[in-house]
Amino acid sequence: MSQYAALLIALPLMGAFLIPILKKISRSAIMPFLAFVTLVQTGIAAWVFKEVYTTGKPIIIMAGGFRPPVGINLYIGHFASLFVFIVALVSFLMVIFSMKSIKVEPKDKYAMLFLLLMLGATGMIATGDIFNLFVFMEITAISAYALTAYNKSGEASDAAMKYIILGGIGSSFFLVGIALLYGSLGTLNLAQIGQLAQLMDPTVAQVALGLIVLGLAVEAEIFPLNAWAPDAYQAAPHPITTMFSAFVVKASLYAMARILYLTSAVSSWGNVLNLLIILGTLTVIIGELSALRQTNVKRMFAYSSIAQVGFIAVGFALGTQAGVNASVFHMVNHAIVKALMFLAVGYVALELGGVSLEDFRGLGKRMPLTAFAITVGAISIIGIPLFNVFWSKMQLVMAALEAGKTGVIALILGASLVEAVYYIRLIHTMWFEGEGEKIGEDTLLGTIMLLLVALVIIIGIYPDAVWQIVQKAGKDIFDVASYVKNVPLMGVSP
Amino acid sequence: MVKRALAIITLLLIGFWLAKGLVGVPFGEDKMLVGEYYLENVKEQTGAVNAVTAVVVNYRGFDTLGEVTVLFIASTGVGALLWRRKKERSAKSEGSVVLTAGAKMLLPFIMLFGAYIFVHGHLTPGGGFPGGATVATAFLMLYLAFKEYEIDHKVFEPLEGLAGVGYVTVGLIGLAIGGYFLFDWIWQTWQFGHENIGRLFSAGFIPIIYTLIGIKVGTELTGIVDNMIKEEPKGGGQ
């Protein structure tokens, strides 16, 4: 029965391949079809989530019926089931937004690329094989390149060009890293890599892991390979920006954390963690300082998103259970908040035709609901109590304290201060400056925004339920021994 | 000058770092954990004589499905970025008689050879991707030799989709019959062609999937060429 979770991969693929045929029958049916596929995907993901959390056992999908490491397996454990659900849900909400916001042709190609972006992120999170991870990363990346340039403006082509070159270099790094791992261990299965990691030559392991971290850093938006991100966020269609920030980044961060923790038995492991902590810190500092200077609000949110990614990376690099839990919690919270904020800012761009700070003057009077949504999101990101991000930042601080890294605590608090400056400036511009006529806001998008706002506040007031889930998901990454034990490896050993 | 010198020094440092890592990798030695398993069991488990094919389609079929998807995205992406309401071929001059006559004569041979490659994937080197690329070469030749030539979009795009749908459907039938996605039901459940190893009608679903991949790759690469070779008509606009 549990093998049917393979539909999480098969369904979006089937949907994407059916669209060229559907186009010949009826062009107007494409967007509703897209909504239908993502809704079914959300349903399957919800079922998988319930299944994994009630039984407490991961679902192992063996493609082709061959046992790993001979065949490829998917490992849908606590982490994967949670994030696959988030990916599907955010995609479904963004399809609704796309119906309003995508006016540029050709919509059929947009729908195909949209589904495949969702598929790529789902696959990256679910897979249990390192080469398969690379394939899904390519699916995600290449659909992201095409979607970045989708608006066909000069700015969009520019951003996509930057992205495609950096992404290409990153993937080749990653592939060389995989080749080194395979060369020294003779297996591609993640569980078996975890099992055999201590046999690896420390120098080889260090080079391979360094290459893998750098390769994934492009998609994960970690300094110095994130220069594409602000441009791409600004130029991509609004629903796609939301998807980048809400889950494409998270999938790559997860992949990085998964590979790092599986090889934690390697003696040079500490060096790789130090590399990641340095890169993460620089990501936060540069992201926040750049956000401070922006006058384009979408770009400001993009830099803020990058800075949050830095927090998550630093949390993973602490090397403790508490740090991983805090990072996963921050991933969940950030996905919710940034989905809300990019949705709202995209809607503003749609109604007012621009997203410079000027356009936001008097937004509180013109589009009160949207302005309210942005305000809640901004307050939450700063880390004010009673909102969800407060709790994950709190956990990050506590994890850093426990690991004895006082520098990280200073970083988080300092960055929050900078965030407060630019977000409060935005809130002030929206509510206390400018005048304007009220614009009728879309009820459907308004409902989605209110739903996300409610989620932000509910998690802010009752964080315990989500914290329980997140702790299990964090254990899934940190506890390598039980990850290896859960995969039914067949007896091919050295 | 300084820039170039710095670049060279950085590259040398990276190269040194990589070389240091490579020294510790026992490439070429007997370190094949899964590799040996494939070689020992390939005939009995998949019926393919070509071990690479069996790994690509059977053992690691999930990756191949992903690769097919990557190509599909590339073709869709090019289509999305070069989309215009009206497009025309931009060829300036007609090819010479030798070129057009030669192209006409070569066409069936290239097509036939492409089809041969993907149908015999389980027996000879090659398979769906090289076979499909060969078929696409035939179309590229038509585009280059004839000024007016254009593929039939009504057939090509749905065919590309159908081939993909076919691949996923074969996988889903495996899920229904054998309990696993991409399970080789023809070989393992029906046991079709078990006495026939090494001949055409063997190897379970490999020839079927490779035919689908061949069609898909052929149509996709042709579609990319078609999109890139056309321009907006002069003075027409949208």
XYZ file of C-alpha atoms in Angstrom:
732
model
C 0.000 0.000 0.000
C 2.709 2.429 0.972
C 4.346 2.007 -2.441
C 1.499 4.116 -3.796
C 3.307 7.132 -2.338
C 5.308 6.898 -5.588
C 2.359 8.797 -7.064
C 3.918 11.919 -5.552
C 6.448 11.690 -8.368
C 4.308 10.012 -11.031
C 1.356 12.400 -10.815
C 3.084 15.734 -11.593
C 5.044 14.023 -14.372
C 1.885 12.590 -15.875
C 0.222 15.986 -15.549
C 3.071 17.782 -17.292
C 3.199 15.258 -20.150
C -0.567 15.445 -20.638
C -0.625 19.210 -21.098
C 0.579 19.271 -24.764
C -2.263 16.866 -25.575
C -4.782 18.826 -23.529
C -3.729 21.993 -25.344
C -4.980 20.558 -28.634
C -8.382 19.838 -27.086
C -8.994 23.030 -25.149
C -6.627 25.859 -24.284
C -8.837 27.271 -21.567
C -8.787 23.972 -19.647
C -5.051 24.183 -18.942
C -5.082 26.316 -15.802
C -7.998 24.436 -14.155
C -6.183 21.195 -15.008
C -3.065 22.546 -13.285
C -5.131 23.409 -10.209
C -6.646 19.924 -10.226
C -3.271 18.162 -10.425
C -1.748 20.231 -7.613
C -4.857 19.701 -5.482
C -4.643 15.925 -5.903
C -0.919 16.124 -5.161
C -1.711 17.999 -1.940
C -4.217 15.278 -1.048
C -1.668 12.495 -1.576
C 0.956 14.458 0.353
C -1.475 14.944 3.235
C -2.199 11.207 3.274
C 1.533 10.402 3.287
C 2.088 12.930 6.077
C -0.646 11.374 8.192
C 0.644 7.879 7.467
C 4.242 8.668 8.452
C 3.350 10.578 11.605
C 0.823 8.052 12.889
C 2.968 4.964 12.319
C 6.257 6.728 13.110
C 7.893 4.654 10.382
C 9.245 6.125 7.136
C 7.784 5.015 3.809
C 10.488 3.406 1.677
C 9.617 3.364 -2.001
C 11.700 0.989 -4.065
C 11.576 2.003 -7.691
C 11.457 -1.025 -9.968
C 11.157 -3.371 -7.010
C 14.943 -3.670 -6.599
C 16.208 -3.329 -3.077
C 18.692 -0.548 -2.398
C 21.554 -0.013 -3.059
C 21.017 -1.911 -6.320
C 17.873 0.028 -7.125
C 16.923 3.574 -6.240
C 14.829 4.108 -3.151
C 12.810 7.071 -1.969
C 12.925 7.724 1.753
C 9.825 9.550 2.916
C 10.490 9.954 6.597
C 9.323 12.575 9.056
C 11.178 15.378 7.328
C 10.282 14.471 3.760
C 6.588 13.905 4.468
C 6.343 17.307 6.163
C 8.095 19.199 3.384
C 6.483 17.347 0.506
C 3.195 18.466 1.986
C 4.397 22.076 2.248
C 5.650 21.970 -1.360
C 2.334 20.655 -2.649
C 0.246 23.079 -0.618
C 2.255 26.161 -1.588
C 2.123 25.040 -5.230
C -1.636 24.721 -5.093
C -2.006 28.214 -3.596
C 0.339 29.585 -6.242
C -1.717 28.027 -9.045
C -4.666 30.055 -7.814
C -2.477 33.146 -7.811
C -1.170 32.252 -11.296
C -4.685 32.226 -12.687
C -4.880 35.938 -11.875
C -1.343 37.017 -12.488
C -0.036 35.122 -15.511
C -1.134 36.979 -18.602
C 1.974 36.441 -20.694
C 1.674 33.637 -23.255
C 2.269 30.682 -23.669
C 0.345 29.469 -20.643
C 0.583 25.780 -21.533
C 4.369 25.911 -21.294
C 4.069 27.809 -18.026
C 1.838 25.081 -16.602
C 4.269 22.336 -17.621
C 7.281 24.125 -16.150
C 5.330 24.916 -12.982
C 4.457 21.250 -12.414
C 8.012 20.152 -13.078
C 9.422 22.716 -10.645
C 7.131 21.235 -8.006
C 8.172 17.714 -9.034
C 11.857 18.573 -8.798
C 11.589 19.943 -5.273
C 9.463 16.970 -4.177
C 11.992 14.541 -5.610
C 14.971 16.275 -4.025
C 13.339 16.036 -0.625
C 12.141 12.457 -1.011
C 15.040 10.694 -2.684
C 17.427 8.330 -0.943
C 20.051 8.127 -3.648
C 22.715 10.730 -4.270
C 22.756 10.560 -8.061
C 18.982 10.636 -8.137
C 19.269 13.741 -5.977
C 21.402 15.277 -8.716
C 18.809 14.415 -11.374
C 16.011 15.991 -9.371
C 18.198 19.009 -8.659
C 18.659 19.434 -12.405
C 14.912 19.160 -12.968
C 14.342 21.875 -10.379
C 17.143 24.066 -11.651
C 16.356 23.884 -15.359
C 12.657 24.573 -14.879
C 13.682 27.449 -12.599
C 15.942 28.907 -15.320
C 13.147 28.807 -17.861
C 10.587 30.250 -15.457
C 12.914 33.081 -14.424
C 13.108 34.240 -18.028
C 9.413 33.613 -18.629
C 8.392 37.294 -18.746
C 10.738 37.807 -21.748
C 11.812 41.270 -20.632
C 15.471 42.256 -20.924
C 15.754 42.249 -17.150
C 14.356 38.721 -16.928
C 16.697 37.358 -19.597
C 19.607 38.973 -17.808
C 18.658 37.379 -14.494
C 18.114 33.978 -16.072
C 21.462 34.172 -17.860
C 23.259 34.831 -14.589
C 21.331 32.028 -12.922
C 21.942 29.491 -15.677
C 25.713 30.073 -15.723
C 26.100 29.924 -11.949
C 23.750 26.965 -11.779
C 25.667 25.119 -14.463
C 28.951 25.596 -12.630
C 27.322 24.560 -9.355
C 25.876 21.355 -10.816
C 29.217 20.364 -12.272
C 30.864 20.861 -8.862
C 28.178 18.698 -7.345
C 28.641 16.012 -9.973
C 32.411 15.915 -9.419
C 31.728 15.584 -5.698
C 29.433 12.612 -6.371
C 32.085 11.032 -8.587
C 34.638 11.303 -5.776
C 32.210 9.770 -3.281
C 31.350 6.944 -5.664
C 34.993 6.387 -6.505
C 35.948 5.942 -2.885
C 32.899 4.029 -1.599
C 31.506 2.255 -4.662
C 27.887 3.076 -3.866
C 25.443 5.873 -4.573
C 22.833 5.017 -1.973
C 22.659 7.629 0.770
C 22.014 5.089 3.517
C 24.966 2.998 2.447
C 27.156 6.088 2.184
C 26.172 6.791 5.788
C 27.009 3.237 6.749
C 30.435 3.187 5.095
C 31.408 6.814 5.701
C 34.020 6.076 8.326
C 35.976 3.977 5.796
C 36.559 7.004 3.618
C 39.934 8.673 3.263
C 39.594 11.985 5.173
C 41.158 14.094 2.410
C 38.883 12.625 -0.249
C 35.881 13.139 1.985
C 36.812 16.731 2.636
C 37.225 17.539 -1.054
C 34.043 15.689 -2.014
C 31.928 17.322 0.692
C 33.395 20.728 -0.042
C 32.425 20.341 -3.712
C 28.945 19.126 -2.785
C 28.362 22.058 -0.411
C 29.566 24.541 -3.039
C 27.480 22.856 -5.732
C 24.301 22.974 -3.701
C 25.079 26.517 -2.533
C 23.917 27.920 -5.873
C 20.393 26.580 -5.482
C 20.460 27.146 -1.723
C 21.407 30.810 -2.198
C 24.455 30.751 0.027
C 27.156 33.380 -0.372
C 29.220 33.715 -2.607
C 27.070 31.848 -5.136
C 23.794 33.687 -4.566
C 24.349 36.715 -6.792
C 21.669 35.448 -9.184
C 18.961 35.337 -6.542
C 17.895 38.997 -6.089
C 17.741 39.542 -9.852
C 15.839 36.327 -10.429
C 13.392 37.061 -7.608
C 12.730 40.481 -9.029
C 12.313 39.430 -12.641
C 10.502 36.083 -12.329
C 6.688 35.895 -12.456
C 5.282 36.563 -8.965
C 3.988 33.030 -8.184
C 7.377 31.615 -9.186
C 9.217 33.979 -6.849
C 7.061 32.661 -4.051
C 7.906 29.093 -4.962
C 11.644 29.845 -5.102
C 11.590 31.344 -1.656
C 9.120 28.962 -0.041
C 10.552 25.620 -1.129
C 13.173 25.499 -3.880
C 15.770 26.949 -1.521
C 14.627 24.676 1.278
C 15.017 21.553 -0.830
C 18.655 22.372 -1.552
C 19.368 23.305 2.069
C 17.863 20.022 3.155
C 19.951 18.081 0.635
C 23.054 19.791 1.965
C 22.182 18.992 5.567
C 21.248 15.400 4.746
C 24.538 14.649 2.988
C 26.575 16.423 5.660
C 25.006 14.553 8.556
C 25.207 11.188 6.806
C 28.955 11.614 6.504
C 29.407 12.826 10.068
C 31.609 9.825 10.860
C 34.330 11.178 8.556
C 37.233 12.566 10.562
C 37.528 15.792 8.559
C 33.840 16.534 9.082
C 34.487 19.498 11.407
C 36.287 21.374 8.625
C 33.270 21.137 6.334
C 30.991 22.385 9.108
C 33.320 25.327 9.672
C 33.172 26.127 5.963
C 29.390 26.111 6.100
C 29.250 28.251 9.231
C 31.498 30.877 7.620
C 29.466 30.887 4.393
C 26.194 31.035 6.339
C 27.376 33.969 8.446
C 28.499 35.911 5.385
C 25.153 35.147 3.735
C 23.271 36.666 6.674
C 25.457 39.774 6.899
C 25.487 40.540 3.189
C 21.785 39.725 2.749
C 20.669 41.992 5.570
C 22.935 44.899 4.652
C 21.809 44.755 1.025
C 18.158 44.605 2.039
C 18.650 47.763 4.062
C 19.532 49.790 0.963
C 16.744 48.604 -1.347
C 13.963 50.806 -2.623
C 12.364 48.038 -4.676
C 10.247 46.107 -2.203
C 10.314 42.780 -4.027
C 14.100 42.982 -4.132
C 14.165 43.886 -0.455
C 12.152 40.769 0.383
C 14.518 38.759 -1.806
C 17.569 39.907 0.176
C 15.695 39.281 3.401
C 14.909 35.778 2.163
C 18.605 35.189 1.477
C 19.484 36.313 4.992
C 16.975 33.839 6.465
C 18.606 31.104 4.408
C 21.868 32.053 6.082
C 20.263 31.478 9.504
C 19.104 28.034 8.444
C 22.561 27.123 7.125
C 24.228 28.316 10.315
C 21.767 26.255 12.361
C 22.610 23.143 10.365
C 26.304 23.878 10.740
C 26.133 23.829 14.550
C 26.341 20.051 14.363
C 23.920 19.380 17.218
C 20.406 17.989 17.423
C 19.114 21.288 18.799
C 20.630 23.226 15.911
C 19.056 20.944 13.315
C 15.655 21.140 15.000
C 15.836 24.925 15.125
C 16.811 25.087 11.459
C 13.950 22.847 10.391
C 11.541 24.938 12.467
C 12.878 28.076 10.814
C 12.437 26.437 7.404
C 8.766 25.751 8.106
C 8.125 29.226 9.509
C 10.020 30.965 6.756
C 8.121 29.021 4.103
C 4.803 30.201 5.533
C 5.844 33.820 6.062
C 7.598 34.268 2.731
C 4.725 32.610 0.864
C 2.487 35.210 2.481
C 4.766 38.168 1.783
C 5.661 37.360 -1.811
C 2.014 36.647 -2.550
C 1.051 40.025 -1.126
C 3.820 41.956 -2.868
C 3.033 40.187 -6.136
C -0.582 41.178 -5.786
C 0.424 44.798 -5.163
C 2.572 44.718 -8.310
C -0.377 43.337 -10.231
C -2.785 46.032 -9.057
C -0.481 49.044 -8.993
C 1.984 48.091 -11.695
C 5.125 48.508 -9.627
C 6.815 47.574 -6.368
C 9.101 50.493 -5.596
C 8.784 51.950 -2.109
C 6.891 54.880 -3.680
C 4.063 52.546 -4.721
C 3.620 51.437 -1.135
C 2.775 54.907 0.152
C -0.720 54.859 1.507
C -1.171 51.159 0.765
C -2.888 50.796 4.139
C -5.710 52.952 2.827
C -5.781 51.658 -0.729
C -5.419 47.902 -0.153
C -5.923 47.402 3.586
C -6.060 43.602 3.510
C -2.837 43.236 1.517
C -1.092 45.833 3.638
C -2.212 43.974 6.747
C -0.806 40.725 5.354
C 2.556 42.338 4.605
C 2.606 43.914 8.065
C 1.991 40.610 9.846
C 4.656 38.940 7.732
C 7.173 41.709 8.403
C 6.559 41.740 12.146
C 6.890 37.986 12.212
C 10.193 37.951 10.293
C 11.719 40.490 12.679
C 11.033 37.977 15.424
C 8.503 39.679 17.667
C 6.841 37.417 20.278
C 3.422 35.940 19.543
C 4.410 35.438 15.894
C 5.863 32.231 14.510
C 9.383 33.280 13.501
C 10.061 34.464 17.067
C 10.031 30.863 18.240
C 12.381 29.541 15.582
C 14.838 32.410 16.092
C 14.592 31.721 19.830
C 15.401 28.052 19.236
C 18.333 29.021 17.024
C 19.705 31.274 19.765
C 19.278 28.543 22.379
C 20.933 25.953 20.125
C 23.866 28.294 19.525
C 24.152 28.902 23.272
C 24.200 25.173 23.890
C 26.849 24.621 21.230
C 28.929 27.429 22.732
C 28.934 29.580 19.587
C 28.357 33.059 21.003
C 29.235 34.626 17.646
C 26.135 33.052 16.129
C 23.919 34.554 18.850
C 25.351 37.998 18.167
C 24.752 37.428 14.464
C 21.091 36.483 14.903
C 20.329 39.369 17.251
C 22.226 41.898 15.132
C 20.534 40.748 11.959
C 17.120 40.970 13.599
C 17.900 44.571 14.485
C 18.704 45.389 10.852
C 15.531 43.581 9.758
C 13.552 45.703 12.201
C 14.936 48.870 10.596
C 13.927 48.133 7.022
C 10.678 46.343 7.753
C 9.441 49.045 10.126
C 10.343 51.628 7.487
C 8.143 49.722 5.061
C 5.292 49.420 7.565
C 5.539 53.129 8.268
C 5.378 53.926 4.554
C 2.314 51.749 4.127
C 0.239 52.990 7.020
C 1.355 56.518 7.895
C 2.303 58.108 4.591
C 0.399 59.026 1.469
C -3.254 59.005 0.635
C -5.268 56.993 -1.819
C -8.576 55.622 -2.957
C -9.573 52.158 -1.840
C -9.114 49.455 -4.469
C -11.450 46.471 -4.470
C -9.342 43.492 -3.448
C -9.748 40.017 -4.803
C -11.667 37.819 -2.360
C -9.959 34.556 -3.282
C -6.448 35.940 -2.871
C -7.603 37.780 0.251
C -8.789 34.488 1.731
C -5.453 32.814 1.013
C -3.607 35.714 2.619
C -5.834 35.620 5.692
C -5.332 31.862 5.920
C -1.553 32.291 5.923
C -1.822 35.184 8.412
C -3.895 32.924 10.671
C -1.223 30.235 10.391
C 1.513 32.733 11.337
C -0.425 33.832 14.419
C -1.615 30.374 15.479
C 1.919 28.980 15.372
C 3.026 32.127 17.183
C 0.612 31.564 20.050
C 0.637 27.758 20.203
C 4.062 26.744 18.878
C 4.057 23.400 20.687
C 2.136 21.334 18.132
C 4.399 22.376 15.269
C 7.471 22.109 17.487
C 6.617 18.454 18.184
C 6.395 17.742 14.449
C 9.577 19.671 13.738
C 11.538 17.844 16.416
C 10.673 14.547 14.769
C 11.670 15.948 11.379
C 14.947 17.224 12.831
C 15.686 13.830 14.351
C 15.166 12.343 10.902
C 18.151 14.351 9.642
C 20.361 14.134 12.713
C 19.912 10.497 13.690
C 21.966 8.806 10.994
C 21.941 5.385 12.651
C 18.181 5.001 12.467
C 18.118 6.414 8.919
C 20.516 3.664 7.841
C 18.595 1.058 9.814
C 15.291 2.010 8.170
C 16.533 1.433 4.625
C 16.403 -2.296 3.800
C 19.879 -2.527 2.298
C 20.648 -5.831 0.642
C 23.896 -7.595 1.350
C 26.357 -6.067 -1.044
C 29.273 -5.043 1.111
C 33.028 -4.653 0.722
C 46.890 41.280 -16.754
C 46.603 41.172 -12.956
C 43.126 39.756 -13.333
C 44.361 36.992 -15.589
C 47.264 36.151 -13.304
C 44.948 35.948 -10.300
C 42.558 33.699 -12.227
C 45.388 31.364 -13.178
C 46.656 31.194 -9.598
C 43.144 30.462 -8.280
C 42.624 27.753 -10.864
C 45.960 26.182 -9.973
C 44.993 26.178 -6.296
C 41.629 24.547 -7.066
C 43.354 22.055 -9.339
C 45.852 21.190 -6.620
C 43.028 20.741 -4.112
C 41.129 18.446 -6.488
C 44.262 16.474 -7.304
C 44.896 15.968 -3.604
C 41.422 14.495 -3.309
C 41.773 12.365 -6.432
C 44.969 10.732 -5.147
C 42.977 9.090 -2.374
C 40.348 7.613 -4.719
C 41.128 4.070 -5.820
C 39.747 4.487 -9.338
C 39.963 1.391 -11.486
C 40.560 -0.910 -8.575
C 38.185 -3.653 -7.601
C 35.920 -1.456 -5.544
C 32.627 -2.191 -7.241
C 30.077 -2.827 -4.545
C 26.958 -2.675 -6.632
C 28.761 -2.966 -9.955
C 29.533 -6.613 -9.470
C 25.974 -7.360 -8.468
C 24.725 -5.848 -11.716
C 27.110 -7.879 -13.846
C 26.266 -11.145 -12.106
C 22.492 -10.801 -12.076
C 21.665 -8.730 -15.102
C 20.573 -11.503 -17.480
C 18.447 -13.387 -15.054
C 16.767 -10.358 -13.495
C 16.170 -8.203 -16.566
C 16.848 -10.325 -19.636
C 19.090 -7.657 -21.142
C 22.423 -8.602 -22.663
C 23.528 -4.980 -22.545
C 24.254 -4.369 -18.863
C 24.311 -0.585 -19.227
C 20.789 -0.616 -20.601
C 19.591 -2.793 -17.763
C 21.073 -0.436 -15.188
C 19.688 2.633 -16.927
C 16.160 1.349 -17.552
C 15.625 -1.296 -14.882
C 17.789 -0.911 -11.792
C 18.051 2.844 -11.956
C 15.047 3.528 -14.155
C 14.008 6.356 -11.901
C 17.031 8.370 -13.023
C 16.200 7.812 -16.671
C 12.672 9.022 -16.114
C 14.282 12.107 -14.577
C 16.628 12.587 -17.517
C 13.749 12.335 -19.967
C 12.047 15.012 -17.896
C 15.125 17.241 -17.999
C 15.089 17.091 -21.793
C 11.361 17.780 -21.817
C 11.969 20.866 -19.664
C 14.712 22.041 -22.000
C 12.425 21.757 -24.988
C 9.488 23.361 -23.158
C 11.727 26.129 -21.849
C 13.052 26.970 -25.311
C 9.485 26.906 -26.581
C 8.340 29.269 -23.831
C 11.186 31.738 -24.277
C 11.048 31.917 -28.067
C 7.266 31.966 -28.230
C 5.722 34.304 -30.787
C 2.287 34.417 -32.275
C 3.616 34.165 -35.793
C 6.889 32.686 -36.824
C 8.586 32.073 -40.103
C 11.675 30.370 -41.371
C 14.492 32.844 -41.869
C 16.463 30.970 -44.540
C 17.791 33.305 -47.173
C 18.725 31.070 -50.065
C 17.778 27.722 -51.492
C 20.308 24.886 -51.080
C 22.102 23.520 -54.116
C 20.638 20.620 -56.073
C 23.295 18.269 -54.760
C 22.367 19.185 -51.194
C 18.625 18.770 -51.562
C 18.862 15.564 -53.601
C 21.417 14.159 -51.170
C 19.226 15.032 -48.211
C 16.231 13.302 -49.797
C 18.221 10.170 -50.383
C 19.838 10.074 -46.958
C 16.641 10.732 -45.018
C 15.194 7.185 -44.899
C 18.588 5.721 -44.043
C 19.131 8.029 -41.077
C 15.570 7.463 -39.832
C 15.893 3.709 -40.155
C 19.238 3.668 -38.388
C 17.878 5.829 -35.537
C 14.963 3.465 -35.088
C 17.346 0.507 -35.209
C 19.430 1.995 -32.399
C 16.540 2.496 -30.015
C 14.790 -0.785 -30.767
C 17.979 -2.765 -30.148
C 18.899 -0.960 -26.958
C 18.964 -4.146 -24.887
C 21.284 -5.923 -27.330
C 23.733 -3.410 -28.788
C 25.346 -0.233 -27.493
C 23.089 2.783 -27.694
C 19.454 3.009 -26.710
C 16.751 5.639 -26.575
C 18.865 8.749 -26.244
C 21.349 8.153 -29.107
C 18.562 6.714 -31.275
C 16.339 9.720 -30.665
C 19.210 12.101 -31.328
C 19.870 10.330 -34.641
C 16.235 10.722 -35.682
C 16.406 14.402 -34.745
C 19.496 14.730 -36.943
C 17.398 13.647 -39.906
C 14.949 16.469 -39.229
C 17.800 18.925 -38.705
C 19.077 17.924 -42.125
C 15.687 18.680 -43.674
C 15.631 22.074 -41.993
C 19.073 22.924 -43.297
C 18.577 21.626 -46.819
C 15.129 23.032 -47.581
C 14.106 26.653 -47.241
C 10.425 25.939 -46.781
C 10.522 22.845 -44.621
C 8.603 22.855 -41.362
C 7.506 20.001 -39.108
C 3.835 19.402 -38.491
C 3.219 20.940 -35.064
C -0.209 19.339 -34.729
C 1.466 15.933 -34.662
C 4.802 16.664 -33.032
C 3.768 18.260 -29.749
C 1.071 15.728 -28.781
C 3.421 12.901 -29.831
C 6.080 14.226 -27.469
C 3.535 14.340 -24.653
C 2.144 10.906 -25.491
C 5.572 9.286 -25.369
C 6.102 10.725 -21.891
C 2.632 9.648 -20.786
C 3.477 6.196 -22.130
C 6.610 5.973 -20.007
C 4.808 6.972 -16.816
C 1.918 4.623 -17.673
C 4.286 1.670 -18.079
C 5.637 2.569 -14.642
C 2.168 2.816 -13.149
C 1.132 -0.555 -14.600
C 4.167 -1.906 -12.791
C 2.856 -0.329 -9.595
C -0.533 -1.967 -10.113
C 0.749 -5.429 -11.093
C 4.011 -5.820 -9.219
C 3.506 -3.397 -6.371
C 6.409 -1.136 -7.285
C 6.605 1.951 -9.471
C 8.546 1.169 -12.690
C 8.414 -2.579 -11.899
C 9.276 -4.661 -14.971
C 5.954 -6.502 -15.237
C 6.582 -7.949 -18.684
C 9.715 -9.774 -17.569
C 9.029 -10.539 -13.930
C 5.283 -11.174 -13.874
C 4.426 -12.322 -17.377
C 7.872 -13.877 -17.909
C 7.587 -13.021 -21.582
C 10.631 -13.909 -23.649
C 12.518 -15.829 -20.981
C 13.845 -18.419 -23.457
C 14.750 -15.705 -25.902
C 17.629 -13.880 -24.148
C 19.943 -12.218 -26.644
C 17.267 -11.950 -29.348
C 14.937 -9.120 -30.217
C 11.845 -10.203 -28.246
C 13.358 -10.289 -24.795
C 14.370 -8.043 -21.926
C 10.895 -7.221 -20.634
C 9.893 -3.604 -20.970
C 13.314 -2.268 -22.021
C 12.541 -2.183 -25.788
C 9.149 -0.596 -25.103
C 10.598 2.116 -22.888
C 13.484 2.721 -25.253
C 11.106 3.107 -28.167
C 9.117 5.650 -26.172
C 12.302 7.472 -25.149
C 13.521 7.411 -28.756
C 10.295 9.019 -29.982
C 10.373 11.529 -27.176
C 14.004 12.543 -27.614
C 13.596 12.703 -31.386
C 10.557 14.992 -31.230
C 12.043 17.138 -28.474
C 15.361 17.866 -30.150
C 13.536 18.543 -33.412
C 11.226 20.911 -31.573
C 14.203 22.805 -30.141
C 15.721 23.146 -33.609
C 12.373 24.255 -35.007
C 11.998 26.940 -32.346
C 15.497 28.275 -32.717
C 15.589 28.418 -36.493
C 12.509 30.610 -36.866
C 12.065 34.354 -36.627
C 9.298 36.860 -36.490
C 8.197 37.816 -40.008
C 9.719 41.127 -41.131
C 7.427 44.108 -40.742
C 4.646 41.834 -39.532
C 5.005 42.110 -35.772
C 2.410 40.373 -33.678
